[in-house]
Coordinates of C-alpha atoms in Angstrom, one line a residue:
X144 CA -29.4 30.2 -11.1
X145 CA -28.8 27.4 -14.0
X146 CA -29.9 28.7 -16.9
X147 CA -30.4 26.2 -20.4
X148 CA -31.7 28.1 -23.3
X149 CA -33.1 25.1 -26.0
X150 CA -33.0 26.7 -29.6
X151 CA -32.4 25.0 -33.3
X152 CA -30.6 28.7 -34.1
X153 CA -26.8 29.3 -33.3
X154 CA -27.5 32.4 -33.5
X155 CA -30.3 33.3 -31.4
X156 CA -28.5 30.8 -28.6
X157 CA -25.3 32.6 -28.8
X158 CA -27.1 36.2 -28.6
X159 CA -29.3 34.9 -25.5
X160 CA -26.3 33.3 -23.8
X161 CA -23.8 36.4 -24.6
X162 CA -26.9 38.9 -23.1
X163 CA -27.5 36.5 -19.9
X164 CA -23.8 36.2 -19.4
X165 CA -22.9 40.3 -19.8
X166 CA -26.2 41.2 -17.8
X167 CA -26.5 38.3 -14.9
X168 CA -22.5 37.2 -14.6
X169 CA -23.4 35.1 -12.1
X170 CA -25.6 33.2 -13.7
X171 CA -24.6 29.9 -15.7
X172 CA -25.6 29.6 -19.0
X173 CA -26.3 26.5 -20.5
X174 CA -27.0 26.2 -24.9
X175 CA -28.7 23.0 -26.6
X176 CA -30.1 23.0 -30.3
X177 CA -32.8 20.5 -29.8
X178 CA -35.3 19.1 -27.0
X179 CA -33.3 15.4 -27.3
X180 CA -30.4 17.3 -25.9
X181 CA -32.5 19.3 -23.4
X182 CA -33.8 15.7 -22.0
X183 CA -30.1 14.7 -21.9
X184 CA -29.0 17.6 -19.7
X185 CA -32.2 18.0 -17.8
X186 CA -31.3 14.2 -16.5
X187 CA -28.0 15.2 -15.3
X188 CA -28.5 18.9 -14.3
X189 CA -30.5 21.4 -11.9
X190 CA -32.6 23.6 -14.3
X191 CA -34.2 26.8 -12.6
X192 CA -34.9 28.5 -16.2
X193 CA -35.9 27.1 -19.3
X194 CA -36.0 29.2 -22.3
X195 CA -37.7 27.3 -25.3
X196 CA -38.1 27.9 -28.7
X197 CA -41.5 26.3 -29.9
X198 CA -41.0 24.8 -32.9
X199 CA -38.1 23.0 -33.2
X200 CA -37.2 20.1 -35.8
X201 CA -37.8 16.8 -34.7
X202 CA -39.4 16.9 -30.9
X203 CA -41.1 20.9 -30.6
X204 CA -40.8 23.4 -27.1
X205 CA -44.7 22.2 -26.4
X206 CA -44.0 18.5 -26.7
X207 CA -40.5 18.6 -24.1
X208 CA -42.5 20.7 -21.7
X209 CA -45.8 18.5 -21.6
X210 CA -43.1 15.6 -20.7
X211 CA -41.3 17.8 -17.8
X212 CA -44.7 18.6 -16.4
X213 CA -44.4 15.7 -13.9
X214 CA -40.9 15.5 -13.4
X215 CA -39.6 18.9 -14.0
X216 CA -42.4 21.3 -12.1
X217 CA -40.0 23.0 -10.3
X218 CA -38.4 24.5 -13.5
X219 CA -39.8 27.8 -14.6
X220 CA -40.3 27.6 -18.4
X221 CA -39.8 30.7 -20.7
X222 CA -41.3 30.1 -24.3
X223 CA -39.5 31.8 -26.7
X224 CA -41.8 31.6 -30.5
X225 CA -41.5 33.4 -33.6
X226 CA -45.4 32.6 -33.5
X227 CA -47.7 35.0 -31.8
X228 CA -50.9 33.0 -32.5
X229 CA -53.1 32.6 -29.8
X230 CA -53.6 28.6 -30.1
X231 CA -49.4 28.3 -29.3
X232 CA -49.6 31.0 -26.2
X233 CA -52.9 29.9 -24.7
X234 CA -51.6 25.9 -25.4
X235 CA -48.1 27.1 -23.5
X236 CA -50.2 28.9 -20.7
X237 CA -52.2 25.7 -19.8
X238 CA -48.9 23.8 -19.3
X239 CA -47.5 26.7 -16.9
X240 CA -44.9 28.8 -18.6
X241 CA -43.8 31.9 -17.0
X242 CA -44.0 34.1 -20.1
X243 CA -44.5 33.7 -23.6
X244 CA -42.0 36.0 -25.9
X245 CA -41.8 36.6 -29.5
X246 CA -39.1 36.6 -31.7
X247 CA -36.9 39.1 -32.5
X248 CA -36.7 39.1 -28.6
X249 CA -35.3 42.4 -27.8
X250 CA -32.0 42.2 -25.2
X251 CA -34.3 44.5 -22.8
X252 CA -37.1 42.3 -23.1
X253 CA -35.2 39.0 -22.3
X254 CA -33.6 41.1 -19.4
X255 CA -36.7 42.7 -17.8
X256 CA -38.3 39.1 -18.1
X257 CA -34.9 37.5 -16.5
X258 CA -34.7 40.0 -13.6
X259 CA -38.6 39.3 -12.9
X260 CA -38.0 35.3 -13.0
X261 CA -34.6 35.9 -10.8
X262 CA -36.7 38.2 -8.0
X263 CA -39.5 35.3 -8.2
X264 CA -36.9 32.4 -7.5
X265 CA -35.5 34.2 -4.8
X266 CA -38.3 35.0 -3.1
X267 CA -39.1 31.0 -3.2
X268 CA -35.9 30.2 -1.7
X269 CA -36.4 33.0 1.0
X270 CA -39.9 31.1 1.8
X271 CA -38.7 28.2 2.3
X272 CA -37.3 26.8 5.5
X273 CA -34.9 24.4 5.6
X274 CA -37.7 21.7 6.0
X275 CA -39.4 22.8 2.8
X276 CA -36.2 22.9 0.8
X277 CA -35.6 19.1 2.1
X278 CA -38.9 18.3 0.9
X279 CA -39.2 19.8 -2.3
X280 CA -35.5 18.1 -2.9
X281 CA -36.7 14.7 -1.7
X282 CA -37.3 12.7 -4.9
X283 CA -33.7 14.1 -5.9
X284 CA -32.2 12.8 -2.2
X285 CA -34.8 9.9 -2.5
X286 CA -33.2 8.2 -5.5
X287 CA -29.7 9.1 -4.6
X288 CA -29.5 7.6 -1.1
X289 CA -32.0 4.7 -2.1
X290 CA -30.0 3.8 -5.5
X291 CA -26.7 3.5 -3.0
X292 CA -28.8 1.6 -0.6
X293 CA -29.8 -0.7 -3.2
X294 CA -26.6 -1.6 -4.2
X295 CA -24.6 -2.6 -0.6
X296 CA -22.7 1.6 -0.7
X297 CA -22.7 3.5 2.5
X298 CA -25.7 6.1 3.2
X299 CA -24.6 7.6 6.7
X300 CA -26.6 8.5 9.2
X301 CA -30.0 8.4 6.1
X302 CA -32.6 6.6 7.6
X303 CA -34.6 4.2 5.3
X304 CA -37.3 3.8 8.3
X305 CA -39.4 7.0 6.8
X306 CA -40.0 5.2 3.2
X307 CA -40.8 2.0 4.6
X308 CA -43.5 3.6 6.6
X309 CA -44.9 4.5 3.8
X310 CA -44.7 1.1 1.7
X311 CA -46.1 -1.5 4.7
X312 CA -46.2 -4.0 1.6
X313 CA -44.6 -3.5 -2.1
X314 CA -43.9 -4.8 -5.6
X315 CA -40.5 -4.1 -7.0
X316 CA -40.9 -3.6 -10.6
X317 CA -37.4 -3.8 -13.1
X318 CA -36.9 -2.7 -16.2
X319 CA -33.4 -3.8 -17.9
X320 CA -33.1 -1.9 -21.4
X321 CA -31.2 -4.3 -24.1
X322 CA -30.6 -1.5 -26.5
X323 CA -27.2 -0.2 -27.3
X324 CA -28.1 3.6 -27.8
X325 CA -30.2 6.6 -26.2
X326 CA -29.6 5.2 -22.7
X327 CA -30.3 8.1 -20.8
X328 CA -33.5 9.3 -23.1
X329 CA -34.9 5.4 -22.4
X330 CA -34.4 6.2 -19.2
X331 CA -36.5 9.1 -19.2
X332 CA -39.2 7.0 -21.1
X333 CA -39.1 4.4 -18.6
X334 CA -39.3 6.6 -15.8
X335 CA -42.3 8.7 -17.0
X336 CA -44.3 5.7 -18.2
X337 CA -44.2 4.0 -14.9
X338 CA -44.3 6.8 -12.8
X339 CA -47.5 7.6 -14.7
X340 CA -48.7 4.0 -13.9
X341 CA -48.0 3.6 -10.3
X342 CA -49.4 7.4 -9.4
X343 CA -53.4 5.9 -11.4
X344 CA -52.7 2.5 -9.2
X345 CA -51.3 3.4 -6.2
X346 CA -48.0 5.3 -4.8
X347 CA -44.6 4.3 -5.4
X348 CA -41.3 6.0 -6.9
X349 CA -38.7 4.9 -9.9
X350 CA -35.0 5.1 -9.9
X351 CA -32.2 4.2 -12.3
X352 CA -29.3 1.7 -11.6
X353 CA -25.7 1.2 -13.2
X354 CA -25.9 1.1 -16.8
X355 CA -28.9 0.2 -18.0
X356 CA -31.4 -0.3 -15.2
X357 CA -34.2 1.1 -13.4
X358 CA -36.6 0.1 -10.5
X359 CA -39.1 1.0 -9.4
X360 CA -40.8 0.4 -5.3
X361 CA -45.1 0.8 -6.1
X362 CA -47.5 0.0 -2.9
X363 CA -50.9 -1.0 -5.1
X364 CA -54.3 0.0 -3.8
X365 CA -56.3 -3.0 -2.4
X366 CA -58.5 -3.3 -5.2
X367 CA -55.4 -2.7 -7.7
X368 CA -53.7 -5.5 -5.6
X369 CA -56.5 -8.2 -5.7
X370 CA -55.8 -7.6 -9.5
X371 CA -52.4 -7.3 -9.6
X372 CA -51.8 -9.3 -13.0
X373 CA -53.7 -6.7 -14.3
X374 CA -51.7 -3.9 -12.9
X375 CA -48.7 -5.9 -14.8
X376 CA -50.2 -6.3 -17.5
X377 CA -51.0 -2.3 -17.9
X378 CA -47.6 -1.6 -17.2
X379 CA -46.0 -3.9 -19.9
X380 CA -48.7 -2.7 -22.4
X381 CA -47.5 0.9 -21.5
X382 CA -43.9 0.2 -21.5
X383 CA -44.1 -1.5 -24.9
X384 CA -46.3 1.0 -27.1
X385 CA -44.1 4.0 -25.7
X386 CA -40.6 2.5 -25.8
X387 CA -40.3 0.5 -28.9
X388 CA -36.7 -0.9 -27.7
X389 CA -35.7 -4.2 -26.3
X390 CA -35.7 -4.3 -22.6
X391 CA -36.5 -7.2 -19.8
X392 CA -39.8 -6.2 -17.4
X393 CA -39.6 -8.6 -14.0
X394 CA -42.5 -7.9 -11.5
X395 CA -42.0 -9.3 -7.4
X396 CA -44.6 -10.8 -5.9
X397 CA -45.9 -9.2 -3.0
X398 CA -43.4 -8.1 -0.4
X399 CA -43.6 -7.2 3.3
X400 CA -39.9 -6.5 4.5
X401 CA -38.8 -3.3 3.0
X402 CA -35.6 -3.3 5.1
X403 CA -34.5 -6.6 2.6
X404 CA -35.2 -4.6 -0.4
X405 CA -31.4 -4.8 -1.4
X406 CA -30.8 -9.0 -0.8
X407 CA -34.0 -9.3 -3.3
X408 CA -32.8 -6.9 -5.6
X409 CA -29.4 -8.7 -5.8
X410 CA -31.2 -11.7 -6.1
X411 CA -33.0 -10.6 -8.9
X412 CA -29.7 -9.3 -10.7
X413 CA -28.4 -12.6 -10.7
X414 CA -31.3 -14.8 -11.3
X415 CA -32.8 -15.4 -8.0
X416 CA -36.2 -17.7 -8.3
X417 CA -38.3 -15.2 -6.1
X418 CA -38.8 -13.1 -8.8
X419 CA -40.3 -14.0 -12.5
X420 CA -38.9 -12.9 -15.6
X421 CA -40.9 -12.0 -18.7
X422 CA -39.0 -10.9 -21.6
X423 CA -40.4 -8.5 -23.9
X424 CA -39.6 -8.9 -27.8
X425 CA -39.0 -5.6 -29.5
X426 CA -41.0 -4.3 -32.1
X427 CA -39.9 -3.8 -35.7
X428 CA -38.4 -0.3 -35.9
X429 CA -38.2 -0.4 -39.5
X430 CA -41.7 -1.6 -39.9
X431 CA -42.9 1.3 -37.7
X432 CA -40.7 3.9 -40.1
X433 CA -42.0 2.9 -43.3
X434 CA -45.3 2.9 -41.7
X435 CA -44.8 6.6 -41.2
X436 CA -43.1 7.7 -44.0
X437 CA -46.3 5.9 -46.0
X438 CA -48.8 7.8 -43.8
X439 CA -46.6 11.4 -44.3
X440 CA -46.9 11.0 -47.8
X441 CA -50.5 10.5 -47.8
X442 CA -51.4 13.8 -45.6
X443 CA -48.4 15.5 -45.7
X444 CA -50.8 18.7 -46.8
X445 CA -52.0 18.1 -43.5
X446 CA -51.1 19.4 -40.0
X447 CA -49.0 16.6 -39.3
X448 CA -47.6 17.2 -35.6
X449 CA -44.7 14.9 -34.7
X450 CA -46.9 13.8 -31.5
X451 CA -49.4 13.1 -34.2
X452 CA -47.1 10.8 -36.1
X453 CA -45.7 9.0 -33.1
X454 CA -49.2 7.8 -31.9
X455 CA -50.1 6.2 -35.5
X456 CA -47.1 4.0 -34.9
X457 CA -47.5 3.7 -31.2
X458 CA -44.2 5.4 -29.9
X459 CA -43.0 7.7 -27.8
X460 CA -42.7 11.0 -29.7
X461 CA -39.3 11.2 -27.9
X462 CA -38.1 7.9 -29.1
X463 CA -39.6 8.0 -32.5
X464 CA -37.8 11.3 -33.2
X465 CA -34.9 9.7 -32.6
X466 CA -35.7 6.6 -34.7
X467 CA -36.9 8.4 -37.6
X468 CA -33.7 10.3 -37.6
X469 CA -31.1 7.8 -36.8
X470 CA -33.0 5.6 -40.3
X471 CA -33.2 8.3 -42.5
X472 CA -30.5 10.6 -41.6
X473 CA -32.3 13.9 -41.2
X474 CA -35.3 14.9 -38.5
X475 CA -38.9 14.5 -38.9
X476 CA -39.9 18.3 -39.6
X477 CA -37.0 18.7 -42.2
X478 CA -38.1 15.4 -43.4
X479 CA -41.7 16.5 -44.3
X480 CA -40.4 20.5 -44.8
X481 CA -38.2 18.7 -47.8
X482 CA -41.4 16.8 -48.9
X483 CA -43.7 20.0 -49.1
X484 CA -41.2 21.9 -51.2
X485 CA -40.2 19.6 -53.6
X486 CA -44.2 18.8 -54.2
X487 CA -44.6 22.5 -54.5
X488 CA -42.1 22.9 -57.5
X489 CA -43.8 20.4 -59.1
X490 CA -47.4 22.0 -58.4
X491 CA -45.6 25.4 -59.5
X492 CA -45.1 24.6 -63.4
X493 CA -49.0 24.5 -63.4
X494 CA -49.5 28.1 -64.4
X495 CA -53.3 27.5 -63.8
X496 CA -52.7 26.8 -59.8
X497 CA -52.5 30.2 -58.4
X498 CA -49.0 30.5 -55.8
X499 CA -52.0 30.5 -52.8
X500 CA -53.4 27.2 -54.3
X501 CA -49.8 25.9 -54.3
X502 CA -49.3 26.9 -50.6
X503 CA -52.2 25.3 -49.7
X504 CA -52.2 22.2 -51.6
X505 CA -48.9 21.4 -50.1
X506 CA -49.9 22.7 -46.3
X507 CA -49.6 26.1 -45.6
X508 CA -52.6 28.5 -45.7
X509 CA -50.2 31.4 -44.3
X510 CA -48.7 32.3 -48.1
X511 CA -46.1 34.6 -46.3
X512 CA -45.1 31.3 -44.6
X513 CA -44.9 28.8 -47.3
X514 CA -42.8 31.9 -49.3
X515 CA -40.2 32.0 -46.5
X516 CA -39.9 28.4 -46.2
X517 CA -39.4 28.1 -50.0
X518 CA -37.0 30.9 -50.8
X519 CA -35.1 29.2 -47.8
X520 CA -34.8 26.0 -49.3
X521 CA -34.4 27.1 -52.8
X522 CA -32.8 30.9 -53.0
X523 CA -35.6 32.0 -54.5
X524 CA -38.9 32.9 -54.0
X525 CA -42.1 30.8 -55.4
X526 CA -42.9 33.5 -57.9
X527 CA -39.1 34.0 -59.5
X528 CA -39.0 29.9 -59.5
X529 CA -42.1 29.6 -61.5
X530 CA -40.8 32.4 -63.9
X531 CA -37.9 30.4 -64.2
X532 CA -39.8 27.8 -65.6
X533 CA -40.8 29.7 -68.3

């Protein structure tokens, strides 16, 4: 099995990995300190284990799994949390993790859950006939052949006949990113946005090109059809409050002959006139910063989820993560960690505010909490710093 354990402690991914690697040799062990880099690998590797810390800087465990739910089911999902509150477990429940640990996780505990996860995969893979197995693999084999299909390459013996069956008449819908960075994370926006979109409109699938690219095949249900500007009007309203990046979005009119899917396509890479362009301009990134940075500072007492943040400014919490790091040069729960502390050495020279007040004035009603968190950032603990003062 392919192992990736996602964790923002070197430690803790070293121990897990050096555990896995004495207990299960032939397992492989993968290690990535945030979600961004999870995505990253996810796109390019066969999961079968996910073991996720829950709070993470920057993108948390519950945010990357809610994103893999539709693209990633097969994964079994491990959440690893030094939080045992009930609202994080019964929240990581709902989204269908396989177990729910708490740190310090013991090297028994991980191994006992590990062994239990192994049994269960290979039970699957002993249910399965070599039918299923094809099936559950098809949107993997889908987008491989189809992609080389698209673009003129040899598919063997693959026979397209089975997709076109289901697509009797079809829009090709492609998206050409503009940007420079974060390819394969715009990708993964793209892909989930309109995957989303075609599956509430109709059926239809999404793969990525060279470079830059994606496509996407959607057969629209009649009613969707008769409205189809308004299906394209959905999808670049989707695309454009989610990705925040400059990108192209061209829409075919209706097609019948899925079997010329790759001369359209080719005309539409170089400019043919069956197919309209509409470019999309991109919004102002640093606008949508500042914006948050304003709001933060306003309510940053509050419980103030990256998700949370991302929706004020109408992004992608994937993309705005990255955004929000790449302009101010640190990640969005450091950012606002930074903000609470140094408020709270100012709110700490006011001997009348008791250390509790201070905790919760600057957003933590768990005092143990805020204490840790302070005497991390500062060597010392909230009490000693405000005798300091004196």
């Amino acid at each position: 099995m392919n192992i990736l354990v996602v964790d923002d402690e070197k430690s803790i991914r070293e121990g897990m990995k050096r555990t896995l690697n004495q207990t299960f040799p032939h397992f492989q062990v993968m290690t990535v300190h945030s979600c961004q880099d999870a995505i990253l690998l996810l796109l390019n590797e066969r999961i079968h284990v996910l073991l996720l810390d829950i709070r993470m800087p920057g993108m948390n465990g519950l945010e990357l799994l809610a994103a893999l739910q539709r693209s990633h089911r097969g994964t079994k999902v491990v959440i690893i949390s030094a939080h045992s509150k009930f609202a994080y477990a019964q929240e990581a429940l709902r989204l269908g993790v396989k177990d729910y640990l708490v740190k310090p996780v013991g090297k028994e505990q991980l191994i006992r859950t590990m062994s239990l996860l192994e049994q269960e995969w290979a039970d699957d893979m002993q249910q399965l006939s070599e039918k299923d197995w094809i099936h559950l693999n098809l949107n993997y084999l889908r987008e491989a052949v189809f992609r080389r299909w698209v673009q003129g390459l040899d598919i063997g013996r693959f026979d397209v006949s089975r997709l076109a069956e289901k697509h009797p008449y079809f829009h090709l819908v492609f998206v050409q990113l503009e940007g420079k960075q974060d390819i394969s994370l715009h990708h993964f926006v793209v892909e989930n946005v309109l995957t989303e979109w075609f599956a509430m409109n109709g059926q239809g699938f999404i793969v990525s090109l060279e470079g830059n690219r994606v496509l996407g095949v959607v057969t629209l249900r009649e009613e969707v059809e008769a409205a189809c500007a308004d299906f394209e009007r959905g999808a670049r309203a989707h695309l454009e409050r989610c990705l925040n990046e400059p990108y192209q979005f061209v829409m075919s009119r209706r097609l019948t002959d899925f079997h010329a899917i790759p001369q359209e396509v080719n005309a539409l890479l170089h400019g043919g006139a069956a197919l309209v362009q509409q470019e999309l301009p991109a919004r102002k990134n640093d606008d949508a910063v500042e914006i948050a940075l304003q709001y933060i500072a306003a309510h940053f007492q509050e419980n103030l989820s990256l998700e949370k943040i991302a929706s004020i400014v109408y992004l992608n919490p994937v993309y705005f993560s990255q955004l929000f790091k790449h302009k101010l040069g640190i990640g969005y729960k450091e950012y606002v960690t930074q903000l609470r502390m140094e408020r709270a050495q100012e709110l700490l020279a006011n001997r009348a505010l008791r250390i509790t007040d201070v905790a919760k004035l600057v957003g933590y009603d768990d005092l143990r909490h805020f204490t840790q968190v302070f005497r991390k950032k500062f060597q010392v603990t909230p009490s000693d710093y405000r005798l300091e003062l004196s």
